[in-house]
Amino acid sequence: MSARILIVDDDTALLEALPDAIALRMNGITIDTCETAPGALDKIRQTDYDVIVTDIKLPGMDGLELLDEIKLLRPGTPTVLITGHGERDLAVRALRGGAYDFVQKPIDRDYFVASLERAIQVRGLDRHVDQQRVELERHARVLQHVDRGVFLVDDEGVIRHWNPAAQSITGLATDELVGRRADEALPGWDAIGPEVPVAHVPGPGSTEAKTLPLDIEGRELWISISGVQFEDGIVYAFRNLTEERALDELKGEFVATVSHELRTPLAAIYGAAQTLRRADVQLGDENRERLLEVIAAESERLSRIAGEILLASNLDSGRFSVETQQLDVEELVTDVVDEMRALTASRQDIVIDLVANNGLSPATCDGDKLRQVLINLLDNAVKYSPDGGRIEVRVEPHDNCVRFVITDEGLGIPHGEQQRIFGKFYRLDPRLTRGVGGTGLGLYICRELVRRMEGRLSVTSSEGRGSSFVVDLPAAVREPSRTQPVTESAGQT
Ligand code: ADP
């Protein structure tokens, strides 16, 4: 047994004799001595003793007061009090005050040593429990901070631990789950629980995680999950794969969409070129011209698709910069509207109106990028108005911004999809059931471009009734008072 004890007594004879007596009976004991309470407290502050032995009556501060101080400084250290003859009441008070034991003078050495041994043992156990508690707390803290969901299901199938990551991934709160059966508390667990691969030893390569769906309040949550068996149950660890899975699906759809988008103009170009090459067909000038127009228009469409893909990739990789300047946007918007009117001249059912305030402040923006955004939004307004209608382009001051609003009377966007349409590759109708093509990159590019100009792109829409896309760009100068809006309207002729 190796232990360190402190003996406090003003009786110097006892202080000299007692250590030797103890040393004779106990191996591995280091003994410090002290004659006064303040001196003892100094030592106790510096050293974490296994046992403290103190006379119950000390000059200046009695043993009971010293005991109180020891309880404050070292609450876990057992204290044995030495009492004089007839001090039984004091001794009882000391025991009530938290002393471990007391020995009466004249000291019965065997009893004293036995008491010390028990105290040292108790202290050793205490320390061990303390260490384990610290370890456990550390493990618990680790579990609190890992970015994987971790939960423990015991042999009875009851959830015993549910860490914060598990809570934030699933939205299921710890206090609602812990103590309940997993197959009752975790939606879909009865089906997926048996599917989860469980290893018998932890560590890499012990088992492959499996991707499985949890159905939480109608929302499908895809998790990659595996478990490790231990004597009292299974610890499961999982991470959220929903977004990765959604992106994979979108990428799959994107490949299908882009292949279709490329094949259509290519087929038109190929067809027109083949017809032009035929020697056996007499093409008049007019037909030849028409075929050449098809080739030119479809080539442009191809180049636009390639441009969108390249731009999206540049935006992602950071190889992209905007150069903002103070720009008078009226002229730019008028140009864009004229261009779109020309491009959609064949759509007799579409009317594009421009409503612009006179005397708008300049916007802080990159003109080329703004043009690109507006053309894209107008192109969508036309594309997603299969039954025609009025499209309005409105430019107006708004707070410290110049606001552009493009409103159509087309298909509209269901409420639940209004944020998702800005996602990369996202299309409401990827299978082209409405016959309208696109890469699903346009709005993603628009939002990124607007963001990089320190602006904001948003949408309000009502399904079947139309949509309004709003671009806010910072105004270069604070707005002075407004003049009446000037409305310019033009149909397609
Ligand atoms: P694309 O038009 O190439 O499919 P976008 O990123 O421009 O890609 O648009 C994403 C989706 O948002 C479109 O597929 C369409 O479903 C929807 N959308 C965009 N603009 C409109 C609009 N003005 N009206 C209705 N739906 C729209």
Coordinates of C-alpha atoms and ligand atoms in Angstrom, one line a residue:
M1 CA 0.0 0.0 0.0
S2 CA 1.5 3.3 -0.9
A3 CA -0.1 6.4 0.7
R4 CA 0.7 9.8 2.1
I5 CA -0.8 10.9 5.4
L6 CA -0.6 14.0 7.4
I7 CA -0.7 14.1 11.2
V8 CA -1.6 17.3 13.0
D9 CA -1.0 17.6 16.7
D10 CA 0.5 20.1 19.1
D11 CA 1.8 17.3 21.2
T12 CA 5.4 17.1 19.9
A13 CA 6.2 13.9 21.7
L14 CA 3.2 12.2 20.0
L15 CA 4.3 13.7 16.7
E16 CA 7.7 12.1 17.1
A17 CA 6.4 8.7 18.3
L18 CA 3.4 8.1 16.1
P19 CA 5.1 8.1 12.7
D20 CA 7.5 5.5 13.8
A21 CA 4.8 3.3 15.2
I22 CA 2.8 3.6 12.0
A23 CA 5.9 3.0 9.8
L24 CA 6.6 -0.2 11.7
R25 CA 3.1 -1.6 11.0
M26 CA 2.4 -0.2 7.5
N27 CA 4.6 -0.4 4.4
G28 CA 4.9 2.3 1.8
I29 CA 3.5 5.1 3.9
T30 CA 4.8 8.6 3.7
I31 CA 4.0 10.6 6.8
D32 CA 4.1 14.4 7.1
T33 CA 3.6 16.1 10.5
C34 CA 2.5 19.5 11.5
E35 CA 1.9 21.2 14.9
T36 CA -0.5 23.9 14.0
A37 CA -3.8 24.1 12.1
P38 CA -2.7 27.0 9.8
G39 CA 0.5 25.1 8.9
A40 CA -1.6 22.0 8.3
L41 CA -3.9 23.9 6.0
D42 CA -0.9 25.1 4.0
K43 CA 0.2 21.5 3.5
I44 CA -3.3 20.3 2.7
R45 CA -3.5 23.0 0.0
Q46 CA -0.3 21.8 -1.6
T47 CA -0.7 18.0 -1.2
D48 CA -3.7 15.7 -1.8
Y49 CA -3.3 13.4 1.2
D50 CA -4.8 10.0 1.4
V51 CA -5.7 10.5 5.1
I52 CA -5.4 13.4 7.5
V53 CA -5.1 12.7 11.2
T54 CA -5.7 15.6 13.6
D55 CA -6.0 16.2 17.3
I56 CA -9.5 17.5 18.1
K57 CA -8.1 20.2 20.2
L58 CA -5.5 22.5 18.7
P59 CA -4.3 25.9 19.9
G60 CA -5.9 28.7 17.9
M61 CA -8.2 26.6 15.8
D62 CA -9.8 23.5 17.2
G63 CA -9.9 20.2 15.3
L64 CA -13.6 20.7 14.4
E65 CA -12.9 24.0 12.7
L66 CA -10.0 22.4 11.0
L67 CA -12.2 19.6 9.9
D68 CA -14.6 22.2 8.3
E69 CA -11.7 23.8 6.4
I70 CA -10.5 20.4 5.3
K71 CA -14.0 19.5 4.0
L72 CA -13.9 22.7 1.9
L73 CA -10.4 22.2 0.6
R74 CA -10.3 18.4 0.1
P75 CA -13.9 17.1 0.5
G76 CA -12.8 13.6 -0.5
T77 CA -10.0 13.1 2.0
P78 CA -10.9 11.0 5.1
T79 CA -10.0 12.7 8.4
V80 CA -9.3 10.7 11.5
L81 CA -9.6 12.7 14.8
I82 CA -7.6 12.0 17.9
T83 CA -9.7 12.7 21.0
G84 CA -8.8 13.0 24.7
H85 CA -10.3 11.0 27.4
G86 CA -13.9 12.2 28.1
E87 CA -14.2 14.0 24.7
R88 CA -16.8 11.5 23.4
D89 CA -19.3 14.2 22.7
L90 CA -16.8 16.2 20.7
A91 CA -16.0 13.0 18.8
V92 CA -19.6 12.4 17.9
R93 CA -19.9 16.0 16.7
A94 CA -16.9 15.4 14.6
L95 CA -18.4 12.3 13.0
R96 CA -21.5 14.2 12.3
G97 CA -19.4 17.0 10.7
G98 CA -18.0 14.5 8.3
A99 CA -14.9 13.0 10.1
Y100 CA -14.1 9.5 8.9
D101 CA -13.2 8.0 12.4
F102 CA -11.8 8.9 15.7
V103 CA -9.2 7.3 18.0
Q104 CA -9.0 8.0 21.7
K105 CA -5.9 8.8 23.7
P106 CA -4.0 6.8 24.8
I107 CA -3.9 5.6 21.2
D108 CA -4.6 1.9 20.7
R109 CA -2.0 1.4 17.9
D110 CA -3.6 -1.6 16.3
Y111 CA -7.0 0.1 16.2
F112 CA -5.4 3.2 14.8
V113 CA -3.5 1.4 12.1
A114 CA -6.6 -0.6 11.1
S115 CA -8.6 2.7 10.9
L116 CA -5.9 4.2 8.7
E117 CA -5.8 1.2 6.4
R118 CA -9.6 1.4 5.9
A119 CA -9.4 5.1 5.3
I120 CA -6.6 4.7 2.7
Q121 CA -8.6 2.0 1.0
V122 CA -11.8 4.2 0.9
R123 CA -9.7 7.0 -0.4
G124 CA -8.2 4.8 -3.1
L125 CA -11.7 3.6 -4.2
D126 CA -12.9 7.2 -4.2
R127 CA -10.1 8.2 -6.4
H128 CA -10.8 5.3 -8.8
V129 CA -14.5 6.3 -9.0
D130 CA -13.5 9.9 -9.6
Q131 CA -11.2 8.9 -12.4
Q132 CA -13.9 6.8 -14.0
R133 CA -16.4 9.6 -13.6
V134 CA -13.9 12.0 -15.4
E135 CA -13.4 9.4 -18.1
L136 CA -17.1 8.9 -18.5
E137 CA -17.7 12.7 -18.6
R138 CA -15.0 12.9 -21.3
H139 CA -16.6 10.2 -23.3
A140 CA -20.0 11.8 -22.9
R141 CA -18.5 15.2 -24.1
V142 CA -16.9 13.5 -27.1
L143 CA -20.3 12.0 -28.0
Q144 CA -21.9 15.4 -27.5
H145 CA -19.5 16.9 -30.0
V146 CA -19.1 14.3 -32.8
D147 CA -20.7 15.4 -36.0
R148 CA -22.3 11.9 -36.5
G149 CA -25.5 10.9 -35.0
V150 CA -24.8 8.4 -32.3
F151 CA -27.3 6.4 -30.3
L152 CA -27.4 3.4 -28.1
V153 CA -30.1 0.7 -28.1
D154 CA -29.9 -1.7 -25.1
D155 CA -30.6 -5.4 -25.2
E156 CA -34.3 -4.7 -24.5
G157 CA -34.5 -2.5 -27.6
V158 CA -34.7 0.7 -25.5
I159 CA -32.8 3.8 -26.6
R160 CA -30.4 4.7 -23.8
H161 CA -28.4 7.5 -25.5
W162 CA -29.2 9.9 -28.3
N163 CA -26.5 12.5 -29.0
P164 CA -27.0 16.2 -30.1
A165 CA -25.9 15.4 -33.7
A166 CA -28.6 12.6 -33.9
Q167 CA -31.1 15.2 -32.7
S168 CA -30.1 17.9 -35.2
I169 CA -29.9 15.4 -38.1
T170 CA -33.3 13.9 -37.5
G171 CA -35.1 16.7 -35.6
L172 CA -36.1 14.1 -33.0
A173 CA -35.4 15.5 -29.5
T174 CA -33.2 13.5 -27.0
D175 CA -35.8 13.7 -24.2
E176 CA -38.5 12.3 -26.5
L177 CA -36.4 9.3 -27.4
V178 CA -34.3 8.2 -24.5
G179 CA -36.1 5.5 -22.4
R180 CA -38.4 4.5 -25.2
R181 CA -38.3 1.5 -27.5
A182 CA -36.4 2.2 -30.7
D183 CA -39.1 0.6 -32.8
E184 CA -41.8 2.8 -31.3
A185 CA -39.9 6.0 -31.0
L186 CA -37.9 6.0 -34.3
P187 CA -40.2 6.1 -37.3
G188 CA -39.5 3.2 -39.6
W189 CA -36.9 1.6 -37.3
D190 CA -38.8 -1.7 -37.2
A191 CA -38.2 -2.0 -40.9
I192 CA -34.7 -0.6 -41.2
G193 CA -33.3 -1.7 -37.8
P194 CA -32.7 -5.3 -38.9
E195 CA -31.1 -4.1 -42.1
V196 CA -28.4 -2.1 -40.3
P197 CA -25.0 -3.9 -40.5
V198 CA -23.7 -4.5 -36.9
A199 CA -20.0 -5.3 -36.3
H200 CA -18.7 -7.2 -33.2
V201 CA -15.6 -5.2 -33.0
P202 CA -15.3 -1.4 -33.6
G203 CA -12.8 0.0 -36.0
P204 CA -12.4 0.7 -39.7
G205 CA -13.3 -2.0 -42.1
S206 CA -15.2 -4.0 -39.4
T207 CA -18.5 -3.3 -41.3
E208 CA -19.7 -1.2 -44.2
A209 CA -22.3 1.4 -43.4
K210 CA -25.6 1.0 -45.2
T211 CA -27.7 3.8 -46.7
L212 CA -31.3 3.5 -45.5
P213 CA -34.3 5.8 -45.3
L214 CA -36.0 7.0 -42.1
D215 CA -39.5 8.5 -42.6
I216 CA -39.8 11.4 -40.3
E217 CA -43.1 13.2 -40.5
G218 CA -43.5 12.6 -44.2
R219 CA -39.9 13.6 -44.9
E220 CA -37.6 11.0 -46.2
L221 CA -34.3 11.2 -44.4
W222 CA -31.5 9.1 -46.0
I223 CA -28.8 8.0 -43.5
S224 CA -25.7 6.0 -43.8
I225 CA -25.7 3.9 -40.7
S226 CA -23.8 1.0 -39.0
G227 CA -23.7 -0.4 -35.5
V228 CA -21.2 -2.0 -33.1
Q229 CA -22.4 -4.7 -30.7
F230 CA -21.2 -4.5 -27.1
E231 CA -22.2 -6.5 -24.0
D232 CA -25.3 -4.3 -23.1
G233 CA -26.6 -3.4 -26.6
I234 CA -25.7 -1.8 -29.9
V235 CA -24.1 1.6 -30.5
Y236 CA -25.3 3.0 -33.8
A237 CA -23.5 5.8 -35.7
F238 CA -25.0 7.6 -38.7
R239 CA -24.7 10.6 -41.0
N240 CA -27.1 12.4 -43.2
L241 CA -27.0 11.5 -46.8
T242 CA -30.2 13.2 -47.9
E243 CA -28.6 16.1 -49.7
E244 CA -25.9 14.0 -51.3
R245 CA -28.6 11.6 -52.5
A246 CA -30.8 14.4 -53.8
L247 CA -27.8 15.8 -55.6
D248 CA -27.0 12.4 -57.1
E249 CA -30.6 12.2 -58.3
L250 CA -30.4 15.7 -59.7
K251 CA -27.2 14.9 -61.5
G252 CA -28.8 11.9 -63.0
E253 CA -31.7 14.0 -64.2
F254 CA -29.3 16.7 -65.4
V255 CA -27.5 14.2 -67.6
A256 CA -30.8 13.1 -69.0
T257 CA -32.0 16.6 -69.5
V258 CA -28.7 17.9 -71.0
S259 CA -28.5 14.9 -73.4
H260 CA -32.0 15.8 -74.5
E261 CA -31.2 19.5 -74.7
L262 CA -28.2 18.8 -76.8
R263 CA -29.8 16.2 -79.0
T264 CA -32.7 18.4 -80.1
P265 CA -30.7 21.2 -81.6
L266 CA -28.1 18.8 -83.0
A267 CA -30.9 16.8 -84.7
A268 CA -32.2 20.1 -86.2
I269 CA -28.8 21.2 -87.4
Y270 CA -28.0 17.7 -88.8
G271 CA -31.4 17.6 -90.6
A272 CA -31.0 21.0 -92.1
A273 CA -27.4 20.4 -93.2
Q274 CA -28.3 17.1 -94.8
T275 CA -31.2 18.7 -96.7
L276 CA -28.9 21.5 -97.9
R277 CA -26.4 18.8 -99.2
R278 CA -28.9 16.9 -101.2
A279 CA -28.2 17.2 -104.8
D280 CA -31.5 15.6 -105.9
V281 CA -33.7 18.2 -104.1
Q282 CA -34.1 21.6 -105.7
L283 CA -34.2 24.1 -102.9
G284 CA -35.4 27.6 -103.6
D285 CA -33.5 30.6 -102.1
E286 CA -36.2 31.0 -99.5
N287 CA -36.0 27.4 -98.3
R288 CA -32.2 27.5 -98.3
E289 CA -32.3 30.6 -96.2
R290 CA -34.8 29.0 -93.8
L291 CA -32.6 26.0 -93.3
L292 CA -29.5 28.2 -92.7
E293 CA -31.5 30.1 -90.1
V294 CA -32.4 26.8 -88.4
I295 CA -28.7 26.0 -88.3
A296 CA -27.7 29.4 -86.9
A297 CA -30.5 29.5 -84.3
E298 CA -29.9 25.9 -83.1
S299 CA -26.1 26.4 -83.0
E300 CA -26.7 29.4 -80.8
R301 CA -28.9 27.3 -78.5
L302 CA -26.2 24.7 -78.3
S303 CA -23.6 27.4 -77.4
R304 CA -26.0 28.8 -74.8
I305 CA -26.3 25.4 -73.1
A306 CA -22.5 24.9 -73.2
G307 CA -22.1 28.4 -71.8
E308 CA -24.5 27.8 -68.9
I309 CA -22.7 24.6 -67.9
L310 CA -19.3 26.3 -68.1
L311 CA -20.5 29.3 -66.1
A312 CA -22.1 27.2 -63.4
S313 CA -18.9 25.3 -63.1
N314 CA -16.8 28.5 -62.9
L315 CA -19.2 29.9 -60.3
D316 CA -18.7 26.8 -58.2
S317 CA -14.9 26.7 -58.5
G318 CA -14.5 30.4 -57.7
R319 CA -13.0 31.1 -61.1
F320 CA -15.3 34.0 -61.6
S321 CA -15.4 37.6 -60.8
V322 CA -17.9 40.5 -61.2
E323 CA -16.8 44.0 -61.9
T324 CA -19.3 46.4 -60.3
Q325 CA -19.7 50.0 -61.3
Q326 CA -22.3 52.7 -61.1
L327 CA -24.6 52.0 -63.9
D328 CA -27.6 53.7 -65.3
V329 CA -29.9 50.7 -65.7
E330 CA -32.8 52.2 -67.7
E331 CA -31.0 52.0 -71.0
L332 CA -29.8 48.4 -70.2
V333 CA -33.3 47.3 -69.3
T334 CA -34.9 48.9 -72.4
D335 CA -32.3 47.1 -74.5
V336 CA -33.0 43.8 -72.8
V337 CA -36.7 44.1 -73.3
D338 CA -36.3 45.1 -77.0
E339 CA -34.0 42.1 -77.5
M340 CA -36.5 39.7 -75.9
R341 CA -39.3 41.2 -77.9
A342 CA -37.3 40.5 -81.1
L343 CA -36.4 37.0 -79.9
T344 CA -40.0 36.1 -79.1
A345 CA -41.5 37.8 -82.2
S346 CA -43.0 34.5 -83.3
R347 CA -45.0 34.3 -80.0
Q348 CA -48.1 36.4 -80.9
D349 CA -49.6 35.4 -77.6
I350 CA -47.0 37.1 -75.5
V351 CA -46.8 40.8 -74.6
I352 CA -43.8 42.3 -72.9
D353 CA -44.3 45.6 -71.1
L354 CA -41.7 47.7 -69.5
V355 CA -42.6 49.9 -66.6
A356 CA -39.7 52.1 -65.5
N357 CA -39.5 55.1 -63.1
N358 CA -38.0 58.2 -64.5
G359 CA -34.9 59.4 -62.7
L360 CA -33.9 56.1 -61.2
S361 CA -30.6 56.2 -59.3
P362 CA -27.8 54.2 -60.9
A363 CA -27.3 50.7 -59.5
T364 CA -24.0 49.3 -58.3
C365 CA -23.6 46.3 -60.6
D366 CA -21.9 44.6 -63.4
G367 CA -23.8 45.5 -66.5
D368 CA -23.1 42.3 -68.5
K369 CA -24.1 40.1 -65.5
L370 CA -27.3 42.1 -64.9
R371 CA -28.2 41.8 -68.6
Q372 CA -27.6 38.0 -68.4
V373 CA -29.8 37.8 -65.3
L374 CA -32.6 39.8 -66.8
I375 CA -32.5 37.9 -70.1
N376 CA -32.6 34.6 -68.2
L377 CA -35.6 35.7 -66.1
L378 CA -37.4 37.0 -69.2
D379 CA -36.6 33.9 -71.1
N380 CA -38.1 31.8 -68.3
A381 CA -41.2 34.0 -68.2
V382 CA -41.8 33.4 -71.8
K383 CA -40.9 29.7 -71.7
Y384 CA -43.1 29.0 -68.7
S385 CA -46.1 30.9 -70.2
P386 CA -47.2 28.2 -72.7
D387 CA -50.6 29.8 -73.1
G388 CA -49.2 33.3 -73.6
G389 CA -50.0 36.3 -71.5
R390 CA -48.6 39.6 -70.4
I391 CA -45.1 39.8 -69.1
E392 CA -44.2 42.9 -67.1
V393 CA -40.7 44.2 -66.5
R394 CA -40.8 46.8 -63.7
V395 CA -37.9 48.9 -62.5
E396 CA -38.4 50.9 -59.4
P397 CA -36.5 52.2 -56.4
H398 CA -36.9 50.1 -53.3
D399 CA -35.3 51.1 -49.9
N400 CA -31.6 51.5 -50.9
C401 CA -31.9 49.3 -53.9
V402 CA -32.9 49.4 -57.5
R403 CA -35.6 46.7 -57.9
F404 CA -36.4 44.8 -61.0
V405 CA -39.6 42.8 -61.1
I406 CA -40.3 40.3 -63.9
T407 CA -43.9 39.2 -63.7
D408 CA -45.6 36.6 -65.9
E409 CA -49.1 35.0 -66.1
G410 CA -47.7 31.6 -66.8
L411 CA -47.6 28.2 -65.1
G412 CA -46.5 29.5 -61.7
I413 CA -44.5 27.5 -59.1
P414 CA -46.1 25.5 -56.3
H415 CA -45.3 27.0 -52.9
G416 CA -43.1 24.1 -51.7
E417 CA -40.9 24.4 -54.8
Q418 CA -40.2 28.1 -54.7
Q419 CA -36.9 27.9 -52.9
R420 CA -35.7 24.7 -54.6
I421 CA -35.9 26.1 -58.1
F422 CA -32.8 28.2 -57.3
G423 CA -30.8 24.9 -56.7
K424 CA -28.4 23.6 -59.2
F425 CA -30.0 21.4 -61.9
Y426 CA -33.4 21.7 -60.3
R427 CA -36.3 21.6 -62.7
L428 CA -40.0 21.3 -61.8
D429 CA -40.6 19.2 -64.8
P430 CA -37.5 17.2 -65.5
R431 CA -39.3 14.8 -67.7
L432 CA -40.4 17.6 -70.0
T433 CA -44.0 16.6 -69.7
R434 CA -44.9 20.2 -70.6
G435 CA -42.4 20.1 -73.4
V436 CA -40.3 22.9 -72.1
G437 CA -36.6 22.3 -72.2
G438 CA -33.8 23.7 -70.0
T439 CA -30.8 22.6 -68.0
G440 CA -32.1 23.7 -64.6
L441 CA -29.0 25.9 -64.2
G442 CA -30.5 29.3 -65.2
L443 CA -31.9 30.3 -61.8
Y444 CA -28.9 29.0 -60.0
I445 CA -26.7 31.1 -62.1
C446 CA -29.0 34.1 -61.8
R447 CA -29.0 33.9 -58.0
E448 CA -25.2 33.4 -57.8
L449 CA -24.6 36.4 -60.1
V450 CA -27.0 38.6 -58.2
R451 CA -25.4 37.6 -54.9
R452 CA -22.0 38.4 -56.2
M453 CA -23.3 41.9 -57.0
E454 CA -24.4 42.2 -53.3
G455 CA -28.0 41.9 -54.4
R456 CA -30.9 39.5 -53.8
L457 CA -33.0 37.4 -56.1
S458 CA -36.4 36.1 -54.8
V459 CA -39.7 34.8 -56.2
T460 CA -43.4 35.0 -55.3
S461 CA -45.7 32.8 -57.3
S462 CA -49.1 31.2 -57.3
E463 CA -49.4 27.9 -59.1
G464 CA -51.4 28.3 -62.4
R465 CA -51.5 32.1 -62.1
G466 CA -48.0 33.3 -62.7
S467 CA -44.8 34.3 -61.0
S468 CA -42.8 37.4 -60.1
F469 CA -39.1 37.3 -59.9
V470 CA -37.5 40.2 -58.0
V471 CA -33.9 41.3 -58.3
D472 CA -32.7 43.9 -55.8
L473 CA -29.4 45.5 -56.5
P474 CA -27.8 48.2 -54.3
A475 CA -28.5 51.7 -55.5
A476 CA -25.4 53.8 -56.1
V477 CA -26.9 56.9 -54.5
R478 CA -29.8 57.3 -52.1
E479 CA -33.1 57.8 -53.9
P480 CA -34.3 61.4 -54.2
S481 CA -38.1 61.9 -54.4
R482 CA -39.9 60.0 -57.1
T483 CA -41.6 61.0 -60.3
Q484 CA -44.6 59.2 -61.7
P485 CA -43.8 55.9 -63.4
V486 CA -43.8 56.0 -67.2
T487 CA -45.5 53.0 -68.8
E488 CA -44.3 51.8 -72.1
S489 CA -46.3 49.0 -73.6
A490 CA -45.7 47.0 -76.8
G491 CA -47.2 43.8 -78.1
Q492 CA -45.5 41.6 -80.6
T493 CA -46.3 42.5 -84.2
Ligands
ADP1 P1 -34.5 25.8 -66.7 O1 -35.4 26.8 -67.2 O2 -33.3 25.6 -67.6 O3 -35.2 24.5 -66.4 P2 -34.0 27.4 -64.4 O4 -33.0 27.3 -63.4 O5 -34.1 28.7 -65.2 O6 -33.9 26.2 -65.4 O7 -35.4 27.2 -63.7 C1 -35.6 26.1 -62.9 C2 -37.1 25.6 -62.8 O8 -37.9 26.7 -62.2 C3 -37.6 25.5 -64.2 O9 -37.4 24.2 -64.7 C4 -39.1 25.8 -64.0 O10 -39.8 24.6 -63.6 C5 -39.1 26.7 -62.9 N1 -39.3 28.1 -63.3 C6 -38.4 29.1 -63.6 N2 -38.9 30.2 -64.0 C7 -40.3 30.0 -64.0 C8 -41.4 30.9 -64.3 N3 -41.2 32.1 -64.7 N4 -42.6 30.3 -64.2 C9 -42.8 29.0 -63.8 N5 -41.8 28.2 -63.5 C10 -40.5 28.7 -63.6

